[in-house]
Short mmCIF file of C-alpha atoms in Angstrom, two decimals:
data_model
loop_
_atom_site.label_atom_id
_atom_site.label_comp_id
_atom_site.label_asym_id
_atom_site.label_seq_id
_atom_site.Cartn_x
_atom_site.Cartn_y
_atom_site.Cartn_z
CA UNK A 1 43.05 19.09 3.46
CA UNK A 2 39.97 19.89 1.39
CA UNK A 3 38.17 23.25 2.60
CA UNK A 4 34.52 22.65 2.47
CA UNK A 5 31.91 25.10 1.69
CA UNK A 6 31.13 28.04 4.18
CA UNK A 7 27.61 27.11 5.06
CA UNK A 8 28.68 23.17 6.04
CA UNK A 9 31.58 24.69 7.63
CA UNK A 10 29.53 26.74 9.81
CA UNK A 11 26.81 23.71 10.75
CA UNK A 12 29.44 21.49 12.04
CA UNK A 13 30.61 24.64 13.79
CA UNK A 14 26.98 24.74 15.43
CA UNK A 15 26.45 21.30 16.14
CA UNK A 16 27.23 21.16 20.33
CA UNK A 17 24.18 23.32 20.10
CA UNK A 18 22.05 22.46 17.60
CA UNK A 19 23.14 19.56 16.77
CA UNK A 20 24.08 18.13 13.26
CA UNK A 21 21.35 15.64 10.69
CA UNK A 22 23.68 13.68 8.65
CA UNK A 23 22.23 11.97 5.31
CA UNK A 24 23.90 9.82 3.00
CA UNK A 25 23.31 9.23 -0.43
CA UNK A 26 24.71 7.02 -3.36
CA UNK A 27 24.78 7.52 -6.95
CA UNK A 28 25.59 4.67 -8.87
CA UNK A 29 25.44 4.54 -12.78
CA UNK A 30 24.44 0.98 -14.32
CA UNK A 31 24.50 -0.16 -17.83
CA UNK A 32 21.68 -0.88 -19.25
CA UNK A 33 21.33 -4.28 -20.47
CA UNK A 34 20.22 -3.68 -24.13
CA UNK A 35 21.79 -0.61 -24.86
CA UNK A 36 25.03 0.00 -23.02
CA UNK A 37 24.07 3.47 -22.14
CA UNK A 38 24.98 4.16 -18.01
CA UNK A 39 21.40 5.48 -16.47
CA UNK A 40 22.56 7.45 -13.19
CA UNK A 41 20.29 6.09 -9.90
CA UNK A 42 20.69 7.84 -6.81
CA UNK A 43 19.85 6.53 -3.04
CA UNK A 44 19.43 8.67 0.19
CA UNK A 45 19.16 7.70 3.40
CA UNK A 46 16.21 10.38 3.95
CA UNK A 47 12.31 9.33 3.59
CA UNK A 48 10.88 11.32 0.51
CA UNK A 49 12.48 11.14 -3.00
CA UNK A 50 14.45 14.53 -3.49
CA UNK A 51 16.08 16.16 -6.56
CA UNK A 52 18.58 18.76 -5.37
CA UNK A 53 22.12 19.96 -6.62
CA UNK A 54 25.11 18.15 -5.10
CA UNK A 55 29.24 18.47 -6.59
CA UNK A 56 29.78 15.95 -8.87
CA UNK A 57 32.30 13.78 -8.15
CA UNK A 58 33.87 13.14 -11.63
CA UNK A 59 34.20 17.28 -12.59
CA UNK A 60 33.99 19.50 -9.43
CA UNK A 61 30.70 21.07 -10.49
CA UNK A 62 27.11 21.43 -8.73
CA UNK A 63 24.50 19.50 -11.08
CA UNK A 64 21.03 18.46 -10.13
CA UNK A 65 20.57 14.84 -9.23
CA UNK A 66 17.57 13.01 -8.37
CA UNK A 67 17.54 10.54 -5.26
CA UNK A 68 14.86 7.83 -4.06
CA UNK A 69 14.51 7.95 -0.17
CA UNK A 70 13.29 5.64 2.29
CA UNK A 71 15.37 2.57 1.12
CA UNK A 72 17.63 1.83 3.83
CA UNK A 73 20.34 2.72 2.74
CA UNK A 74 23.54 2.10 5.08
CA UNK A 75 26.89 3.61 4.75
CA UNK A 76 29.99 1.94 6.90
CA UNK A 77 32.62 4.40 8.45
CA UNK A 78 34.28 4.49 5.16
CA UNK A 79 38.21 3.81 5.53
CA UNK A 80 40.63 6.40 5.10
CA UNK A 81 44.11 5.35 5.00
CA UNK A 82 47.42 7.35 3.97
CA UNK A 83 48.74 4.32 2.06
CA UNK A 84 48.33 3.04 -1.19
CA UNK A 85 46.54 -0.02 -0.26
CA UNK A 86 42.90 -0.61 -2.12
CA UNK A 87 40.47 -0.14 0.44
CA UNK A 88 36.77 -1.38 -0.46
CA UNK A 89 33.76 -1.01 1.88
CA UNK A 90 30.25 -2.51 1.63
CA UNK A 91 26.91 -0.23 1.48
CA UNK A 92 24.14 -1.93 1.42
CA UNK A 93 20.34 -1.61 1.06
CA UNK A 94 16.88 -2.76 0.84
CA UNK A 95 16.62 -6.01 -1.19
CA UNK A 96 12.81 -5.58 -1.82
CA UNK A 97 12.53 -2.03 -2.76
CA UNK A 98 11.74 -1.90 -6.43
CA UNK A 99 14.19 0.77 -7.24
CA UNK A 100 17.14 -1.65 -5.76
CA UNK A 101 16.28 -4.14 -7.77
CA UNK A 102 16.22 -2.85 -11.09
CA UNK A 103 19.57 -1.17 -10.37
CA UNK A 104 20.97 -4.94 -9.28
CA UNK A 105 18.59 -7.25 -11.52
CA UNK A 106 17.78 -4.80 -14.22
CA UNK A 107 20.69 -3.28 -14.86
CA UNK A 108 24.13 -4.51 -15.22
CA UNK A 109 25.86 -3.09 -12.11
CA UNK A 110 29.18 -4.60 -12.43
CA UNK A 111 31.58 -2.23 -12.33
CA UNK A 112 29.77 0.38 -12.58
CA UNK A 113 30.75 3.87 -11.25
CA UNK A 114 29.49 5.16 -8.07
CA UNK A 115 29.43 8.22 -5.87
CA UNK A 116 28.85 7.98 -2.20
CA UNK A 117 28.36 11.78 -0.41
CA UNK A 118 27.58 13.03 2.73
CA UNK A 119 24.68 15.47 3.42
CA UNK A 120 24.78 18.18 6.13
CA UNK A 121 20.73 19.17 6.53
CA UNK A 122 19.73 22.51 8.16
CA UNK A 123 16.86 22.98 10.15
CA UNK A 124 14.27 22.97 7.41
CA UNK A 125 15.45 19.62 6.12
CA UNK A 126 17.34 20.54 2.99
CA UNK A 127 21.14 20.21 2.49
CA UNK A 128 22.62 23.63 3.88
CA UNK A 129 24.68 23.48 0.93
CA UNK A 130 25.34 21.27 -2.14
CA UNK A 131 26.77 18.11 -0.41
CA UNK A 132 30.20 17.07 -1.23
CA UNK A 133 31.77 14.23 -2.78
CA UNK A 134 32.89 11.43 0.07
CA UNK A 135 34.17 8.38 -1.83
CA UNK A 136 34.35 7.61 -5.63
CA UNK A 137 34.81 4.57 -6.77
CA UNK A 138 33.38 1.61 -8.65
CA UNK A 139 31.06 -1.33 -7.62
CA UNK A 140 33.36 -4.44 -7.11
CA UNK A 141 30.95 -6.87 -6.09
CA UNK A 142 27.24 -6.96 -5.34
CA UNK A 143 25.13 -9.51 -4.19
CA UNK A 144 21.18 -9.82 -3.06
CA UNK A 145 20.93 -12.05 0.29
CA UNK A 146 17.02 -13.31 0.74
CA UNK A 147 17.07 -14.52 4.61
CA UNK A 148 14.90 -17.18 5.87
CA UNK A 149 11.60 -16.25 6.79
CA UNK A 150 11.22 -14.09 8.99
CA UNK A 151 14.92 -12.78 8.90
CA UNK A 152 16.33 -9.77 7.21
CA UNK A 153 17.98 -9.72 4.02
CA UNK A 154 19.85 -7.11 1.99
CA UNK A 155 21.24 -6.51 -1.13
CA UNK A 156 25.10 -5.06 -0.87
CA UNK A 157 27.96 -3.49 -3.22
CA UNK A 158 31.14 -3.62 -2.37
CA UNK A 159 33.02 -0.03 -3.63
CA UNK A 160 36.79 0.23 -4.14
CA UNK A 161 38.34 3.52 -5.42
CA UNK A 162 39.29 3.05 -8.94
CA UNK A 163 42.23 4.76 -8.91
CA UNK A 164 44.16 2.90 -6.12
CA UNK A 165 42.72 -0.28 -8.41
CA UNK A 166 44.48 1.20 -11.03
CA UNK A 167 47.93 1.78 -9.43
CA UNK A 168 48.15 -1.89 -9.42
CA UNK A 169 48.08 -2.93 -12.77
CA UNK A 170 51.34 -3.95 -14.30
CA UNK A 171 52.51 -1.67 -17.48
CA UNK A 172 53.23 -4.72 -20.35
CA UNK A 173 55.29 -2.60 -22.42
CA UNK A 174 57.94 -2.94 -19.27
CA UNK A 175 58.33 -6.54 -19.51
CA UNK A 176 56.91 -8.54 -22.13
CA UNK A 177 58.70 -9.80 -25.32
CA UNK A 178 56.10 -8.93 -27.58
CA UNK A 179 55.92 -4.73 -25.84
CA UNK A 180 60.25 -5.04 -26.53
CA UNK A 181 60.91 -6.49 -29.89
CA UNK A 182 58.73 -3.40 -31.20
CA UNK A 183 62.06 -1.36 -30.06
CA UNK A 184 64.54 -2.14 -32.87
CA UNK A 185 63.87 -5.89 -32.92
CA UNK A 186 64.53 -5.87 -29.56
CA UNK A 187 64.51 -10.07 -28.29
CA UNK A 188 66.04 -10.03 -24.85
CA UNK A 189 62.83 -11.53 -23.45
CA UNK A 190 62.28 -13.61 -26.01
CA UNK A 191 62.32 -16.75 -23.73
CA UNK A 192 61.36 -14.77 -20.63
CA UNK A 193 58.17 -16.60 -20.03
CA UNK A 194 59.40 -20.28 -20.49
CA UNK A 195 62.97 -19.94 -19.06
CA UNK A 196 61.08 -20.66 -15.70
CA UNK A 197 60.27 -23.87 -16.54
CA UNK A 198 63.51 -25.21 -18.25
CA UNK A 199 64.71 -28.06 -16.51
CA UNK A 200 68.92 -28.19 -16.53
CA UNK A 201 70.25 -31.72 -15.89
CA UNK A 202 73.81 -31.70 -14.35
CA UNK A 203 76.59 -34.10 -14.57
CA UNK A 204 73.98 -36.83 -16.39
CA UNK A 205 72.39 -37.32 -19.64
CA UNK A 206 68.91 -35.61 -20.08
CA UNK A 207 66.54 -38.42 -19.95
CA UNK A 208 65.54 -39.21 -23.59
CA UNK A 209 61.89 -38.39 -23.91
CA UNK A 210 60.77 -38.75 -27.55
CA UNK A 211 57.31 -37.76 -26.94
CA UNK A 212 57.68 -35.16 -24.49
CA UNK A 213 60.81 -33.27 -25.46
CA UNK A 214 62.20 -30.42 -22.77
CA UNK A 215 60.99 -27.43 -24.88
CA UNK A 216 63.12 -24.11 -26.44
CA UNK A 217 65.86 -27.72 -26.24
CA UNK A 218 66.88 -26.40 -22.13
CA UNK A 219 69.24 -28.76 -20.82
CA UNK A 220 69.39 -31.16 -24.19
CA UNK A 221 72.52 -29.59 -25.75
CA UNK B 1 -16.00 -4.29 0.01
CA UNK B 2 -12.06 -4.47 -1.91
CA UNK B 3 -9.73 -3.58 0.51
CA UNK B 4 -7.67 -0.92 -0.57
CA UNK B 5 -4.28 -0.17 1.52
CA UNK B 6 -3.45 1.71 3.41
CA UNK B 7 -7.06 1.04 5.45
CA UNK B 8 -9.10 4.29 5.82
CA UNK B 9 -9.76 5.34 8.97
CA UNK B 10 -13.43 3.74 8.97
CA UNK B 11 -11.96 0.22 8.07
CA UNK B 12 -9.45 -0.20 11.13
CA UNK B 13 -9.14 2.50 13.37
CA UNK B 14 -12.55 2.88 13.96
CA UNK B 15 -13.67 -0.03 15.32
CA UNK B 16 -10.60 -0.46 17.93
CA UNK B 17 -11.55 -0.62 21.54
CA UNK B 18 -8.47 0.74 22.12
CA UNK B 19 -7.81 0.75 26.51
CA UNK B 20 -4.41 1.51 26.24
CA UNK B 21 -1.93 3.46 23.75
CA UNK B 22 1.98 4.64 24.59
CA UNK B 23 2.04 7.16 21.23
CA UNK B 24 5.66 8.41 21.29
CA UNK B 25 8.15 8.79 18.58
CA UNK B 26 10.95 6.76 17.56
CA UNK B 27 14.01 9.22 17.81
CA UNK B 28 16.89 8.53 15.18
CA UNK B 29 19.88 10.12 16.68
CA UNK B 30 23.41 9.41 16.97
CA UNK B 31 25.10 9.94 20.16
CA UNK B 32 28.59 10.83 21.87
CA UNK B 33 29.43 11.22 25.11
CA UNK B 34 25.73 10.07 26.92
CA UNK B 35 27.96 8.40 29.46
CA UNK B 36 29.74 11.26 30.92
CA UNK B 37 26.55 13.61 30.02
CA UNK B 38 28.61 15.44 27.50
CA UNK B 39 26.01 15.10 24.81
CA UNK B 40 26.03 15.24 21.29
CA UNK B 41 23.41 14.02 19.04
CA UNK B 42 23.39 14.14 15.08
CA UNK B 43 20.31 13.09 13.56
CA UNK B 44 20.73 9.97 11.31
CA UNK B 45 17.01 9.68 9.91
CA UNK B 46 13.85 11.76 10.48
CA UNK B 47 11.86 10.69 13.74
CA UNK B 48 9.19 8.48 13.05
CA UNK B 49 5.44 7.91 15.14
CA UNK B 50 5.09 4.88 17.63
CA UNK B 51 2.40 3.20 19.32
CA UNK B 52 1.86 0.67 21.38
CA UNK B 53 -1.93 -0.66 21.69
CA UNK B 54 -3.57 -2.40 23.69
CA UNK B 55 -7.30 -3.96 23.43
CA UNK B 56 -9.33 -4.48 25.77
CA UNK B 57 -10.62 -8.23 26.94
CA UNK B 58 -13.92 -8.49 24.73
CA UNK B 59 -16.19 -11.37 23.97
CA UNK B 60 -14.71 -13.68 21.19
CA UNK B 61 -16.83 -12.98 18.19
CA UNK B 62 -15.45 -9.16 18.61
CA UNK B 63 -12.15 -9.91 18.93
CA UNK B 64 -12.38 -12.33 16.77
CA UNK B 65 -13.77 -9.32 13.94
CA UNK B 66 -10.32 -7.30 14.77
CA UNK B 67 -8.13 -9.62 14.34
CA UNK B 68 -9.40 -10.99 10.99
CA UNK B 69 -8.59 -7.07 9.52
CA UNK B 70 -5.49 -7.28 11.32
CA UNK B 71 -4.57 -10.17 9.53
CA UNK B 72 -5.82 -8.41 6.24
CA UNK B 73 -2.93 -6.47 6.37
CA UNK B 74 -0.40 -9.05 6.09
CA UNK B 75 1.96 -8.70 8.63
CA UNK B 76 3.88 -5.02 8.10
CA UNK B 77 3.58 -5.35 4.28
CA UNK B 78 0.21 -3.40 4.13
CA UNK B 79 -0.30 0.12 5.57
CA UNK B 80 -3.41 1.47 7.72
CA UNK B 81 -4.53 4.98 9.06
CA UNK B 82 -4.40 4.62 12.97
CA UNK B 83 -5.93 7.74 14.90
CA UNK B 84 -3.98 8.89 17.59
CA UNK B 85 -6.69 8.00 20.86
CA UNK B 86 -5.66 10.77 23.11
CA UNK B 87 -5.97 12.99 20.05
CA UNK B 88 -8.75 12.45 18.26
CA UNK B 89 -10.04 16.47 18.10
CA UNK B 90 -8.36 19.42 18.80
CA UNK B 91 -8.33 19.91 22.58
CA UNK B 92 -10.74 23.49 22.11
CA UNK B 93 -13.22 21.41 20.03
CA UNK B 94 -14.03 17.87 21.73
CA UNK B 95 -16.23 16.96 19.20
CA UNK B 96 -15.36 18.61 16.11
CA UNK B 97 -18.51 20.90 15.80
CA UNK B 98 -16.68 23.96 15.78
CA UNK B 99 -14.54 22.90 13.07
CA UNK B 100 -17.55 21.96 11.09
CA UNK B 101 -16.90 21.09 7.23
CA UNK B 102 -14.50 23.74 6.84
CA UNK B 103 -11.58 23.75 4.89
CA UNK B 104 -8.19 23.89 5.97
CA UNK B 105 -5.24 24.43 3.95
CA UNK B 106 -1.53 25.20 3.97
CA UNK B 107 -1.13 29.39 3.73
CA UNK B 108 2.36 29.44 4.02
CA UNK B 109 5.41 27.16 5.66
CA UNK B 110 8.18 28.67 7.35
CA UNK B 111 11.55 28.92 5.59
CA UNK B 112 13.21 26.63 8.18
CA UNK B 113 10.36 24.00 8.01
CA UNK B 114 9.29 24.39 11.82
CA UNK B 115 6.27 26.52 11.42
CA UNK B 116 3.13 26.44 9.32
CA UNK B 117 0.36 28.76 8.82
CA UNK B 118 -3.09 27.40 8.47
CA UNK B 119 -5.56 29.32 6.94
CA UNK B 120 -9.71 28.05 6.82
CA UNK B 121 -10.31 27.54 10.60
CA UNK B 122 -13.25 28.78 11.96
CA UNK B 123 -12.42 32.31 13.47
CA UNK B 124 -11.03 32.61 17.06
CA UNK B 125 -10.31 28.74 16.47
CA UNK B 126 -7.65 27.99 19.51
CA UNK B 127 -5.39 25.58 18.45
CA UNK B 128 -3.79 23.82 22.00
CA UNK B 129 -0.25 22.27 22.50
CA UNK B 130 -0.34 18.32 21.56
CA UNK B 131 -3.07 18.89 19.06
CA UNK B 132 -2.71 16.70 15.69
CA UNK B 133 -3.29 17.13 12.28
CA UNK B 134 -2.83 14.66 9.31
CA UNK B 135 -1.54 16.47 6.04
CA UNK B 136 -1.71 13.92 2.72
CA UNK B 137 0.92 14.56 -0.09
CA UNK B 138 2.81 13.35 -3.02
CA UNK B 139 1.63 10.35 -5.28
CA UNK B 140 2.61 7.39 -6.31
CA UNK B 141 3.03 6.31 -3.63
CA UNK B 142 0.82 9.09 -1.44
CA UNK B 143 2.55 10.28 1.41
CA UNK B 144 1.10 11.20 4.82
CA UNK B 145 2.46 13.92 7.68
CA UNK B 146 1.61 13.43 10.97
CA UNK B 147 2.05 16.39 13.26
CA UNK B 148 1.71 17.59 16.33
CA UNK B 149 1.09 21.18 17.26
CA UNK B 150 3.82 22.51 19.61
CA UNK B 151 2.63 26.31 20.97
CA UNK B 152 -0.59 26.72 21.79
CA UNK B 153 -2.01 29.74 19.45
CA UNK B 154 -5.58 30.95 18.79
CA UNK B 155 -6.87 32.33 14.88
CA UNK B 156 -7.38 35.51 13.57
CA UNK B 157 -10.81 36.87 12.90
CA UNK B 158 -10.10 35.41 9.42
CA UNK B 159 -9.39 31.92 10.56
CA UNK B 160 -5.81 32.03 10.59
CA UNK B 161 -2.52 31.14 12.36
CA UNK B 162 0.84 30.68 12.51
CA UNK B 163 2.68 27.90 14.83
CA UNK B 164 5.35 25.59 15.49
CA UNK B 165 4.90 22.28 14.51
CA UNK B 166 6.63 18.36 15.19
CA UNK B 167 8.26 17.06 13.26
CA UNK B 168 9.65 18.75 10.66
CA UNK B 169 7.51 19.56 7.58
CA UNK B 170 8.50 17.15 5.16
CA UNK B 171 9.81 18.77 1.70
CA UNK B 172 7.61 18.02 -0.68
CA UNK B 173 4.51 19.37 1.50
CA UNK B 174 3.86 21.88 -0.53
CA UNK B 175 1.49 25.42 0.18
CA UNK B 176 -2.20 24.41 -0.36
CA UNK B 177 -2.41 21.07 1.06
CA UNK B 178 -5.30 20.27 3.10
CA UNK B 179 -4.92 19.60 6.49
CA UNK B 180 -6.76 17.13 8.38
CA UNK B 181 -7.63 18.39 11.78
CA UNK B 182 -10.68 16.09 12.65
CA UNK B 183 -9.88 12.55 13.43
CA UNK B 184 -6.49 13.32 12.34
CA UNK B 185 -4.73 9.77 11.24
CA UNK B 186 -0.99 8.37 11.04
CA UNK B 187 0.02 6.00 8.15
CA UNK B 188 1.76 3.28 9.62
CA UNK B 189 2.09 -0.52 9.75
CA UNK B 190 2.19 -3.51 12.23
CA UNK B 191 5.84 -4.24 13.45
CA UNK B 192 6.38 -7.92 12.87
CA UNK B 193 5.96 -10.50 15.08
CA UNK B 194 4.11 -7.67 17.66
CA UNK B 195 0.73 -8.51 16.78
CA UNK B 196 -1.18 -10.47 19.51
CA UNK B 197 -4.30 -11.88 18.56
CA UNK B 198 -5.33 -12.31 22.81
CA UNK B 199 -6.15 -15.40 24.37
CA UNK B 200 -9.45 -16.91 24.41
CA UNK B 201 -10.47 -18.14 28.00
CA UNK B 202 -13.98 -18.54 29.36
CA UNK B 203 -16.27 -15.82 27.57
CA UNK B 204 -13.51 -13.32 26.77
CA UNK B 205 -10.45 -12.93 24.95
CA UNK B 206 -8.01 -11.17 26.82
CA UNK B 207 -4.86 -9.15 25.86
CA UNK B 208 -5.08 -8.25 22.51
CA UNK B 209 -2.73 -5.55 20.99
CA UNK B 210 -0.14 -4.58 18.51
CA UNK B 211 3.15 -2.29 18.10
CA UNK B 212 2.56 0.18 15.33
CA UNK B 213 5.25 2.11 13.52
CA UNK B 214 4.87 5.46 10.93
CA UNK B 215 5.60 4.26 7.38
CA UNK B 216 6.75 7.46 5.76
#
């Protein structure tokens, strides 16, 4: 369980009376297209643009960010789950607000890290303290949907947590001939990856195939 | 004349007949427990300025002049200044003669963003409950504040005052702003698919109006 700071501790406390504003924001960091170099963007789901310190995500710290408001932004109920299953959620925003689209059309957004926190505003309209982290994770899939006329469109990004991605990734060195024979000429899976396909002809002659011959010789001997 | 959006006051507002207005807000709460009347509410985005107008029947060539700015605006892609009818002066100064040409600014905001202190006002100036006032801020794009005065309070000898204010004062309003107190107007736009042109029948067209939403 993750304590959170005294003065959003204390709001939530308060909310049957005064009740709680809850903002959203993203940060998401593109590559630009030319150089490489990852240009952090930030979305809230408040009206003005706002620049205020928030805990990064990546090292723990408070450092100032700047956010663009008023681009309806929308957060799901983001999943939390015990296991070690990849969850992924889709935010999604406006598709004709300029700053979305250089982020999507601009920039090169695929998998590009992201940040998704969750404000706790006081009275006055400011964060009551620096909002926390809510969900890291990278952008697995975006798209921009243009509706018919008259409909509404939106342009989306799926987010999965990078390190449950991770945990799925098989470790070569485990398994593959060319990770084993680097341990004292080691060739026990030297025909791992055809052996599958061998075919083994019992009690009959292998059919004699000049121009396709069974290969590593399985089932010609 | 180039239009430039959002329409001044002078360009749209003005020459509404308006006969009817519902000016509310739009409320942007969450909610638990409304059905057992154990309620909670979280806000979810800042409230934001409604109206519903309604024109009068006039003869065609009027309505006809209304409609043709209406359609200037493009559906809810360009912004306009609407003036709130009931509000169009403070309630101690029908006409705006007390108020004159003099400057009103900012003097201070509270630190919880409720409150604002106005200094400028003619002295003694009574400021009444339901009053509006129109602050402009930010560029690029410029931002409006529409607010509405929520305790009724009356100015020093110097011409100012302190009071309570709906909604919240926006961040980047800043100390010094003006503040628009005559003819106070609300940035907004044309929901889409609200905006009835009336029908023409006879010598009138009849049933004219529009749904219009704060753009913040």
């Amino acid at each position: 369980m993750r304590s959170p700071a005294s003065a959003i501790l204390s709001a939530i406390n308060a909310a049957r009376d005064s009740g709680l504003a809850i903002r959203w924001s993203v940060t998401i960091w593109p590559k630009d297209r030319e150089t490489g170099v990852r240009t952090a963007f930030g979305f809230w789901t408040g009206d003005d643009p706002i620049t205020t310190s928030v805990i990064s995500g990546s090292t723990g710290n408070s450092e100032t960010r700047s956010y663009y408001g008023g681009v309806n932004l929308s957060v799901p109920p983001i999943p939390r789950t015990s296991d070690l299953t990849v969850q992924s959620f889709e935010i999604s925003l406006s598709q004709i607000a300029d700053a979305v689209q250089t982020v999507l059309r601009g920039y090169d957004a695929r998998l590009a890290p992201i940040e998704v926190h969750v404000w706790v505003l006081g009275a006055s309209g400011a964060p009551v303290s620096a909002p926390e982290p809510e969900f890291i994770g990278i952008v697995d899939e975006a798209g921009i949907t243009t509706p018919a006329a008259g409909g509404d469109g939106k342009a989306s990004m799926t987010i999965v947590s990078e390190a449950m991605l991770m945990l799925t990734r098989k470790n070569p060195r485990k398994r593959s001939d060319e990770g084993q024979k680097r341990r004292s000429g080691d060739r026990f899976g030297r025909y791992s990856n055809t052996a599958g396909y061998t075919r083994v002809y019992w009690g009959e002659d292998a059919p004699k195939d000049t121009t396709n011959p069974p290969k590593n010789g399985g089932g010609d001997k | 004349m180039a239009f430039s959006f959002p329409l001044a006051v002078a360009a749209l507002s003005d020459i509404l007949p308006i006969e009817s207005v519902v000016w509310g807000d739009q409320r942007n709460d969450e909610l638990s427990g409304s059905g057992d009347a154990r309620t909670w509410a979280a806000n979810l985005a800042d409230p934001l300025w409604t109206a519903e107008v309604g024109l009068p029947p006039g003869y065609h060539a009027d309505m006809k002049e209304i409609a043709a700015v209406i359609r200037k605006l493009q559906g809810p892609r360009n912004s306009f200044f609407l003036v709130d009818p009931l509000s169009r002066y403070p309630k101690s100064d029908p006409i705006g003669s007390i108020l004159g040409s003099s400057t009103v600014v900012i003097d201070a905001i509270a630190s919880d963003r409720q409150a604002i202190s106005l200094g400028g006002l003619p002295a003694n100036f009574a400021l009444t409950r339901g009053d509006k006032g129109q602050v402009n801020y930010s560029s690029s794009p410029s931002r409006t504040w529409f607010f509405e005065v929520s305790e009724t309070v009356t100015a020093n000898s110097g011409g100012e005052v302190t009071f309570e204010v709906y909604p919240t004062v926006p961040l980047l309003v800043a100390v010094a702003a003006a503040v628009i107190l005559k003819k106070p107007a609300c940035k907004g736009f044309i929901m889409p698919g609200t905006f009835k042109p009336g029908t023409a029948a006879d010598m009138f067209t009849r049933g004219a109006g529009f749904t219009f939403m704060e753009r913040r």
